[in-house]
Structures are given as structure tokens and as C-alpha cells.
Coordinates of N, CA and C in Angstrom, one line a residue:
X20 N 130.4 70.1 108.4 CA 130.1 71.3 107.6 C 128.6 71.4 107.5
X21 N 128.1 72.5 107.8 CA 126.6 72.8 107.7 C 126.4 73.7 106.5
X22 N 125.3 73.4 105.9 CA 124.9 74.3 104.8 C 123.7 75.2 105.2
X23 N 123.8 76.4 104.9 CA 122.7 77.3 105.2 C 121.6 77.0 104.2
X24 N 120.4 76.9 104.7 CA 119.2 76.7 103.8 C 118.9 78.0 103.1
X25 N 118.7 77.9 101.9 CA 118.4 79.1 101.1 C 116.9 79.5 101.5
X26 N 116.8 80.8 101.6 CA 115.4 81.3 101.8 C 114.6 81.2 100.5
X27 N 113.5 80.5 100.6 CA 112.7 80.3 99.4 C 111.6 81.4 99.5
X28 N 111.5 82.2 98.5 CA 110.5 83.2 98.4 C 109.2 82.6 97.8
X29 N 108.1 83.0 98.4 CA 106.8 82.5 97.8 C 106.6 83.0 96.4
X30 N 106.0 82.2 95.5 CA 105.7 82.7 94.2 C 104.8 83.8 94.2
X31 N 105.1 84.9 93.5 CA 104.2 86.0 93.4 C 103.2 85.8 92.2
X32 N 102.0 86.1 92.5 CA 101.0 86.0 91.4 C 101.3 87.0 90.4
X33 N 101.4 86.6 89.1 CA 101.7 87.5 88.1 C 100.4 88.2 87.6
X34 N 100.6 89.3 86.9 CA 99.5 90.0 86.4 C 98.7 89.2 85.4
X35 N 99.4 88.3 84.7 CA 98.7 87.5 83.7 C 97.8 86.5 84.4
X36 N 98.3 85.9 85.5 CA 97.4 85.0 86.3 C 96.2 85.7 86.9
X37 N 96.5 86.9 87.4 CA 95.4 87.7 88.1 C 94.4 88.1 87.0
X38 N 94.8 88.5 85.8 CA 93.9 88.8 84.8 C 93.1 87.6 84.3
X39 N 93.7 86.5 84.3 CA 93.1 85.2 83.9 C 92.0 84.8 84.9
X40 N 92.4 84.9 86.2 CA 91.4 84.6 87.2 C 90.2 85.6 87.2
X41 N 90.5 86.8 87.0 CA 89.5 87.9 87.0 C 88.5 87.6 85.8
X42 N 89.0 87.2 84.7 CA 88.2 86.9 83.5 C 87.3 85.7 83.8
X43 N 87.9 84.7 84.5 CA 87.1 83.5 84.8 C 85.9 83.9 85.7
X44 N 86.2 84.7 86.7 CA 85.1 85.1 87.6 C 84.1 86.0 86.9
X45 N 84.6 86.9 86.1 CA 83.6 87.8 85.4 C 82.7 87.0 84.4
X46 N 83.2 85.9 83.9 CA 82.4 85.2 82.9 C 81.7 84.0 83.5
X47 N 81.8 83.8 84.8 CA 81.1 82.7 85.5 C 79.6 83.1 85.6
X48 N 78.7 82.1 85.4 CA 77.3 82.4 85.4 C 76.9 82.6 86.9
X49 N 75.8 83.3 87.0 CA 75.3 83.6 88.4 C 74.8 82.3 89.0
X50 N 74.4 81.3 88.2 CA 74.0 80.0 88.7 C 75.2 79.3 89.3
X51 N 76.4 79.4 88.6 CA 77.6 78.8 89.1 C 78.1 79.4 90.4
X52 N 77.7 80.7 90.6 CA 78.1 81.4 91.8 C 77.3 81.0 93.0
X53 N 76.1 80.4 92.7 CA 75.2 80.0 93.8 C 74.1 81.0 94.1
X54 N 73.8 81.9 93.1 CA 72.7 82.9 93.3 C 71.4 82.2 93.3
X55 N 70.4 82.8 94.0 CA 69.1 82.3 94.1 C 68.4 82.4 92.7
X56 N 67.4 81.6 92.5 CA 66.7 81.5 91.2 C 65.9 82.8 91.0
X57 N 65.4 83.4 92.0 CA 64.6 84.7 91.8 C 65.6 85.8 91.4
X58 N 66.8 85.9 92.0 CA 67.7 86.9 91.6 C 68.2 86.6 90.2
X59 N 68.5 85.4 89.8 CA 68.9 85.1 88.5 C 67.9 85.5 87.5
X60 N 66.6 85.3 87.8 CA 65.5 85.7 86.9 C 65.5 87.2 86.7
X61 N 65.6 87.9 87.8 CA 65.7 89.4 87.8 C 66.8 89.9 86.9
X62 N 68.0 89.3 87.0 CA 69.1 89.7 86.1 C 68.8 89.3 84.7
X63 N 68.4 88.1 84.5 CA 68.2 87.5 83.2 C 67.1 88.4 82.4
X64 N 66.1 88.9 83.1 CA 65.1 89.7 82.4 C 65.8 90.9 81.8
X65 N 66.9 91.4 82.3 CA 67.6 92.5 81.7 C 68.8 92.1 80.8
X66 N 68.8 90.8 80.5 CA 69.9 90.3 79.7 C 71.2 90.1 80.4
X67 N 71.2 89.9 81.7 CA 72.4 89.8 82.5 C 72.5 88.4 83.1
X68 N 73.6 87.7 82.8 CA 73.8 86.4 83.3 C 75.2 86.2 83.9
X69 N 76.1 87.2 83.8 CA 77.4 87.1 84.3 C 77.8 88.5 84.9
X70 N 78.9 88.6 85.6 CA 79.4 89.9 86.1 C 79.8 90.7 84.9
X71 N 80.3 90.1 83.9 CA 80.7 90.9 82.7 C 79.4 91.6 82.1
X72 N 78.4 90.8 82.0 CA 77.1 91.4 81.5 C 76.6 92.5 82.4
X73 N 76.7 92.3 83.7 CA 76.3 93.3 84.7 C 77.1 94.6 84.5
X74 N 78.4 94.5 84.3 CA 79.3 95.7 84.2 C 79.0 96.4 82.9
X75 N 78.7 95.7 81.8 CA 78.4 96.3 80.5 C 77.1 97.0 80.6
X76 N 76.1 96.4 81.3 CA 74.8 97.0 81.4 C 74.9 98.3 82.2
X77 N 75.6 98.2 83.3 CA 75.8 99.4 84.1 C 76.5 100.5 83.3
X78 N 77.5 100.2 82.5 CA 78.3 101.2 81.7 C 77.3 101.8 80.7
X79 N 76.5 100.9 80.1 CA 75.6 101.4 79.0 C 74.5 102.3 79.6
X80 N 74.1 102.1 80.8 CA 73.0 102.9 81.4 C 73.6 104.2 81.9
X81 N 74.9 104.2 82.3 CA 75.5 105.4 82.9 C 74.8 105.9 84.1
X82 N 74.1 105.0 84.8 CA 73.4 105.4 86.0 C 73.3 104.2 86.9
X83 N 72.8 104.5 88.0 CA 72.6 103.4 89.0 C 71.6 102.4 88.5
X84 N 71.9 101.1 88.5 CA 71.0 100.1 88.1 C 69.8 100.0 88.9
X85 N 69.8 100.5 90.1 CA 68.6 100.5 90.9 C 67.5 101.3 90.3
X86 N 67.8 102.3 89.4 CA 66.8 103.1 88.7 C 65.9 102.3 87.8
X87 N 66.3 101.0 87.5 CA 65.5 100.2 86.6 C 64.3 99.6 87.3
X88 N 64.1 99.9 88.6 CA 62.9 99.4 89.2 C 62.9 98.0 89.7
X89 N 61.7 97.3 89.4 CA 61.5 96.1 90.0 C 62.4 94.9 89.6
X90 N 62.9 94.9 88.4 CA 63.7 93.8 87.9 C 65.1 93.7 88.5
X91 N 65.7 94.9 88.7 CA 67.0 94.9 89.4 C 66.8 95.7 90.7
X92 N 66.0 95.1 91.5 CA 65.8 95.8 92.8 C 66.9 95.6 93.8
X93 N 66.8 96.3 94.9 CA 67.8 96.4 95.9 C 68.2 95.0 96.4
X94 N 67.1 94.1 96.6 CA 67.4 92.8 97.1 C 68.3 92.0 96.2
X95 N 68.0 92.1 94.9 CA 68.8 91.3 93.9 C 70.2 91.8 93.9
X96 N 70.4 93.1 94.0 CA 71.8 93.6 94.0 C 72.5 93.3 95.3
X97 N 71.8 93.3 96.4 CA 72.4 93.0 97.6 C 72.9 91.5 97.6
X98 N 72.1 90.7 97.0 CA 72.5 89.3 96.9 C 73.8 89.1 96.1
X99 N 73.9 89.9 95.0 CA 75.1 89.8 94.2 C 76.3 90.3 95.0
X100 N 76.2 91.4 95.7 CA 77.3 91.9 96.6 C 77.6 90.9 97.7
X101 N 76.6 90.2 98.3 CA 76.8 89.3 99.3 C 77.6 88.1 98.8
X102 N 77.3 87.6 97.6 CA 78.0 86.5 96.9 C 79.5 86.9 96.7
X103 N 79.7 88.1 96.2 CA 81.1 88.5 96.0 C 81.9 88.6 97.3
X104 N 81.2 89.0 98.4 CA 81.9 89.1 99.7 C 82.2 87.6 100.2
X105 N 81.2 86.8 100.0 CA 81.4 85.4 100.5 C 82.5 84.7 99.9
X106 N 82.7 84.9 98.6 CA 83.8 84.3 97.8 C 85.1 85.1 97.8
X107 N 85.0 86.3 98.4 CA 86.2 87.2 98.4 C 86.5 87.6 96.9
X108 N 85.5 87.9 96.2 CA 85.7 88.3 94.8 C 85.5 89.7 94.5
X109 N 85.4 90.5 95.5 CA 85.1 92.0 95.3 C 86.1 92.7 94.5
X110 N 87.4 92.2 94.6 CA 88.5 92.8 93.9 C 88.3 92.7 92.4
X111 N 87.5 91.8 91.8 CA 87.4 91.8 90.3 C 86.6 93.0 89.8
X112 N 85.9 93.7 90.6 CA 85.2 94.9 90.1 C 86.1 96.1 90.2
X113 N 87.3 96.0 90.7 CA 88.2 97.2 90.7 C 88.9 97.4 89.4
X114 N 89.1 98.7 89.1 CA 89.8 99.0 87.8 C 91.3 98.6 87.8
X115 N 91.9 98.9 88.9 CA 93.4 98.5 89.1 C 93.5 97.2 89.9
X116 N 93.8 96.2 89.2 CA 93.9 94.9 89.8 C 95.3 94.4 89.9
X117 N 96.3 95.3 89.9 CA 97.7 94.9 89.9 C 98.0 94.1 91.2
X118 N 97.3 94.3 92.3 CA 97.6 93.6 93.5 C 96.9 92.2 93.6
X119 N 95.9 92.1 92.8 CA 95.2 90.8 92.8 C 94.4 90.6 94.0
X120 N 94.0 89.3 94.3 CA 93.1 89.0 95.4 C 93.7 89.2 96.8

């Protein structure tokens, strides 16, 4: 007698897990992310040390952060975007995260 193996479905990431992971990434310091010291200094000058701070700053300004000139220059922002791409964390900036990473 042979038994059929049951098909095992992979565990689906729940919304709770995705939200928890998103919060961890949003609250991670730029130093922990591996950002350069010069970029960290540029963000820190504006009171930004995490992605959460960055999003709050952007929301408060209601305009492009590049308008703030030398402290949050294009090079600093490009480094942030590059770090997000390297770690595959771009999804944390999306409003609808039901799909997760």
C-alpha cells in the first residue's frame, strides 16, 4: 500500500509579520543600514536618523526634500535609495504593503 504525500503549502507571510518587519526597517538607524558618515551627517542636520524620520520630515514639508538645498542634496538621497535597493527594502515606502516583500 502506498500513501500519497500530502502537498505542503508554503507558509504565507501574514499582514502582521509584514507590518512588524516594515516597522523594524523604518526604525533602523541609517548607521545600521550601512550609510556613509557624510550622508548620515546630512540627514542628522535635519533631525533625520531613520526612514520613519525621513517620511515624517517629507510629510511635514509637503514638498520635495531636495528643495532644502545642501543638507539633503541629491547625492545623500541617491545613497538612501541605493541602500533600499541593495537590501530589497523599497517596498517599505509603499502605502499598500499587503503583498509584503
